[in-house]
mmCIF file with all atom_site columns, C-alpha atoms in Angstrom:
data_model
loop_
_atom_site.group_PDB
_atom_site.id
_atom_site.type_symbol
_atom_site.label_atom_id
_atom_site.label_alt_id
_atom_site.label_comp_id
_atom_site.label_asym_id
_atom_site.label_entity_id
_atom_site.label_seq_id
_atom_site.pdbx_PDB_ins_code
_atom_site.Cartn_x
_atom_site.Cartn_y
_atom_site.Cartn_z
_atom_site.occupancy
_atom_site.B_iso_or_equiv
_atom_site.pdbx_formal_charge
_atom_site.auth_seq_id
_atom_site.auth_comp_id
_atom_site.auth_asym_id
_atom_site.auth_atom_id
_atom_site.pdbx_PDB_model_num
ATOM 1  C CA . UNK A 1 1  ? 20.002  -27.845 39.074  1.00 87.00 ? 216 UNK A CA 1
ATOM 2  C CA . UNK A 1 2  ? 21.382  -28.140 35.527  1.00 92.00 ? 217 UNK A CA 1
ATOM 3  C CA . UNK A 1 3  ? 18.001  -29.352 34.349  1.00 94.00 ? 218 UNK A CA 1
ATOM 4  C CA . UNK A 1 4  ? 16.263  -26.395 36.003  1.00 94.00 ? 219 UNK A CA 1
ATOM 5  C CA . UNK A 1 5  ? 18.731  -23.981 34.389  1.00 95.00 ? 220 UNK A CA 1
ATOM 6  C CA . UNK A 1 6  ? 18.128  -25.594 31.016  1.00 95.00 ? 221 UNK A CA 1
ATOM 7  C CA . UNK A 1 7  ? 14.359  -25.353 31.501  1.00 95.00 ? 222 UNK A CA 1
ATOM 8  C CA . UNK A 1 8  ? 14.611  -21.671 32.506  1.00 96.00 ? 223 UNK A CA 1
ATOM 9  C CA . UNK A 1 9  ? 16.846  -20.942 29.527  1.00 96.00 ? 224 UNK A CA 1
ATOM 10 C CA . UNK A 1 10 ? 14.409  -22.708 27.189  1.00 96.00 ? 225 UNK A CA 1
ATOM 11 C CA . UNK A 1 11 ? 11.466  -20.783 28.666  1.00 96.00 ? 226 UNK A CA 1
ATOM 12 C CA . UNK A 1 12 ? 13.352  -17.509 28.306  1.00 96.00 ? 227 UNK A CA 1
ATOM 13 C CA . UNK A 1 13 ? 14.195  -18.295 24.676  1.00 96.00 ? 228 UNK A CA 1
ATOM 14 C CA . UNK A 1 14 ? 10.570  -19.256 24.010  1.00 96.00 ? 229 UNK A CA 1
ATOM 15 C CA . UNK A 1 15 ? 9.305   -16.024 25.594  1.00 96.00 ? 230 UNK A CA 1
ATOM 16 C CA . UNK A 1 16 ? 11.786  -13.944 23.606  1.00 96.00 ? 231 UNK A CA 1
ATOM 17 C CA . UNK A 1 17 ? 10.788  -15.719 20.412  1.00 95.00 ? 232 UNK A CA 1
ATOM 18 C CA . UNK A 1 18 ? 7.099   -15.085 21.062  1.00 95.00 ? 233 UNK A CA 1
ATOM 19 C CA . UNK A 1 19 ? 7.843   -11.402 21.692  1.00 95.00 ? 234 UNK A CA 1
ATOM 20 C CA . UNK A 1 20 ? 9.984   -11.196 18.572  1.00 94.00 ? 235 UNK A CA 1
ATOM 21 C CA . UNK A 1 21 ? 7.305   -12.924 16.467  1.00 93.00 ? 236 UNK A CA 1
ATOM 22 C CA . UNK A 1 22 ? 4.744   -10.420 17.768  1.00 93.00 ? 237 UNK A CA 1
ATOM 23 C CA . UNK A 1 23 ? 7.028   -7.488  16.952  1.00 92.00 ? 238 UNK A CA 1
ATOM 24 C CA . UNK A 1 24 ? 7.630   -8.853  13.453  1.00 91.00 ? 239 UNK A CA 1
ATOM 25 C CA . UNK A 1 25 ? 3.884   -9.316  12.956  1.00 91.00 ? 240 UNK A CA 1
ATOM 26 C CA . UNK A 1 26 ? 3.203   -5.716  14.041  1.00 91.00 ? 241 UNK A CA 1
ATOM 27 C CA . UNK A 1 27 ? 6.023   -4.380  11.854  1.00 91.00 ? 242 UNK A CA 1
ATOM 28 C CA . UNK A 1 28 ? 4.719   -6.312  8.846   1.00 91.00 ? 243 UNK A CA 1
ATOM 29 C CA . UNK A 1 29 ? 1.200   -4.987  9.470   1.00 90.00 ? 244 UNK A CA 1
ATOM 30 C CA . UNK A 1 30 ? 2.541   -1.423  9.657   1.00 89.00 ? 245 UNK A CA 1
ATOM 31 C CA . UNK A 1 31 ? 4.516   -1.960  6.469   1.00 88.00 ? 246 UNK A CA 1
ATOM 32 C CA . UNK A 1 32 ? 1.459   -3.402  4.727   1.00 88.00 ? 247 UNK A CA 1
ATOM 33 C CA . UNK A 1 33 ? -0.633  -0.362  5.730   1.00 88.00 ? 248 UNK A CA 1
ATOM 34 C CA . UNK A 1 34 ? 2.111   2.008   4.588   1.00 86.00 ? 249 UNK A CA 1
ATOM 35 C CA . UNK A 1 35 ? 2.383   0.291   1.199   1.00 83.00 ? 250 UNK A CA 1
ATOM 36 C CA . UNK A 1 36 ? -1.394  0.371   0.735   1.00 82.00 ? 251 UNK A CA 1
ATOM 37 C CA . UNK A 1 37 ? -1.536  4.076   1.596   1.00 82.00 ? 252 UNK A CA 1
ATOM 38 C CA . UNK A 1 38 ? 1.310   4.817   -0.810  1.00 78.00 ? 253 UNK A CA 1
ATOM 39 C CA . UNK A 1 39 ? -0.422  2.867   -3.580  1.00 75.00 ? 254 UNK A CA 1
ATOM 40 C CA . UNK A 1 40 ? -3.707  4.674   -2.950  1.00 74.00 ? 255 UNK A CA 1
ATOM 41 C CA . UNK A 1 41 ? -2.009  8.080   -2.964  1.00 72.00 ? 256 UNK A CA 1
ATOM 42 C CA . UNK A 1 42 ? -0.096  7.197   -6.116  1.00 67.00 ? 257 UNK A CA 1
ATOM 43 C CA . UNK A 1 43 ? -3.276  5.932   -7.782  1.00 63.00 ? 258 UNK A CA 1
ATOM 44 C CA . UNK A 1 44 ? -5.218  9.028   -6.704  1.00 61.00 ? 259 UNK A CA 1
ATOM 45 C CA . UNK A 1 45 ? -2.466  11.266  -8.074  1.00 58.00 ? 260 UNK A CA 1
ATOM 46 C CA . UNK A 1 46 ? -2.387  9.404   -11.391 1.00 58.00 ? 261 UNK A CA 1
ATOM 47 C CA . UNK A 1 47 ? -6.171  9.385   -11.518 1.00 55.00 ? 262 UNK A CA 1
ATOM 48 C CA . UNK A 1 48 ? -6.510  13.113  -10.887 1.00 56.00 ? 263 UNK A CA 1
ATOM 49 C CA . UNK A 1 49 ? -4.052  13.818  -13.704 1.00 54.00 ? 264 UNK A CA 1
ATOM 50 C CA . UNK A 1 50 ? -5.481  11.414  -16.257 1.00 53.00 ? 265 UNK A CA 1
ATOM 51 C CA . UNK A 1 51 ? -9.021  10.740  -15.092 1.00 52.00 ? 266 UNK A CA 1
ATOM 52 C CA . UNK A 1 52 ? -10.872 12.713  -17.757 1.00 48.00 ? 267 UNK A CA 1
ATOM 53 C CA . UNK A 1 53 ? -8.693  11.444  -20.588 1.00 50.00 ? 268 UNK A CA 1
ATOM 54 C CA . UNK A 1 54 ? -9.071  7.835   -19.482 1.00 49.00 ? 269 UNK A CA 1
ATOM 55 C CA . UNK A 1 55 ? -12.829 8.060   -18.865 1.00 49.00 ? 270 UNK A CA 1
ATOM 56 C CA . UNK A 1 56 ? -13.584 9.861   -22.088 1.00 48.00 ? 271 UNK A CA 1
ATOM 57 C CA . UNK A 1 57 ? -11.018 7.949   -24.095 1.00 49.00 ? 272 UNK A CA 1
ATOM 58 C CA . UNK A 1 58 ? -9.528  11.183  -25.445 1.00 49.00 ? 273 UNK A CA 1
ATOM 59 C CA . UNK A 1 59 ? -6.313  9.431   -26.462 1.00 51.00 ? 274 UNK A CA 1
ATOM 60 C CA . UNK A 1 60 ? -8.251  7.330   -28.962 1.00 50.00 ? 275 UNK A CA 1
ATOM 61 C CA . UNK A 1 61 ? -10.196 10.229  -30.469 1.00 48.00 ? 276 UNK A CA 1
ATOM 62 C CA . UNK A 1 62 ? -9.080  12.404  -33.358 1.00 51.00 ? 277 UNK A CA 1
ATOM 63 C CA . UNK A 1 63 ? -7.488  15.626  -32.093 1.00 54.00 ? 278 UNK A CA 1
ATOM 64 C CA . UNK A 1 64 ? -10.420 17.855  -33.122 1.00 57.00 ? 279 UNK A CA 1
ATOM 65 C CA . UNK A 1 65 ? -12.974 15.667  -31.317 1.00 55.00 ? 280 UNK A CA 1
ATOM 66 C CA . UNK A 1 66 ? -10.751 15.498  -28.241 1.00 51.00 ? 281 UNK A CA 1
ATOM 67 C CA . UNK A 1 67 ? -10.513 19.305  -28.205 1.00 58.00 ? 282 UNK A CA 1
ATOM 68 C CA . UNK A 1 68 ? -14.302 19.591  -28.597 1.00 58.00 ? 283 UNK A CA 1
ATOM 69 C CA . UNK A 1 69 ? -14.842 17.317  -25.607 1.00 55.00 ? 284 UNK A CA 1
ATOM 70 C CA . UNK A 1 70 ? -12.267 19.168  -23.519 1.00 58.00 ? 285 UNK A CA 1
ATOM 71 C CA . UNK A 1 71 ? -13.980 22.467  -24.334 1.00 62.00 ? 286 UNK A CA 1
ATOM 72 C CA . UNK A 1 72 ? -17.395 20.991  -23.567 1.00 56.00 ? 287 UNK A CA 1
ATOM 73 C CA . UNK A 1 73 ? -16.115 19.667  -20.235 1.00 56.00 ? 288 UNK A CA 1
ATOM 74 C CA . UNK A 1 74 ? -14.835 23.105  -19.243 1.00 57.00 ? 289 UNK A CA 1
ATOM 75 C CA . UNK A 1 75 ? -18.153 24.860  -19.883 1.00 48.00 ? 290 UNK A CA 1
#
């Protein structure tokens, strides 16, 4: 009887561990998706604010040329 109790206890622990591992895996997957979405939103926000400057390299241009390009882009 003691052996059967030990076997049942071991099976219960194993089952609980499998369930816990599955929950952890799902939680990690959810966290991974959340982090990716946050990064994409952050990147999109940064991109929408600085996209033209980065693409056209306005930071590296003299101020007058940068203003000319900005004006041209608005027309």
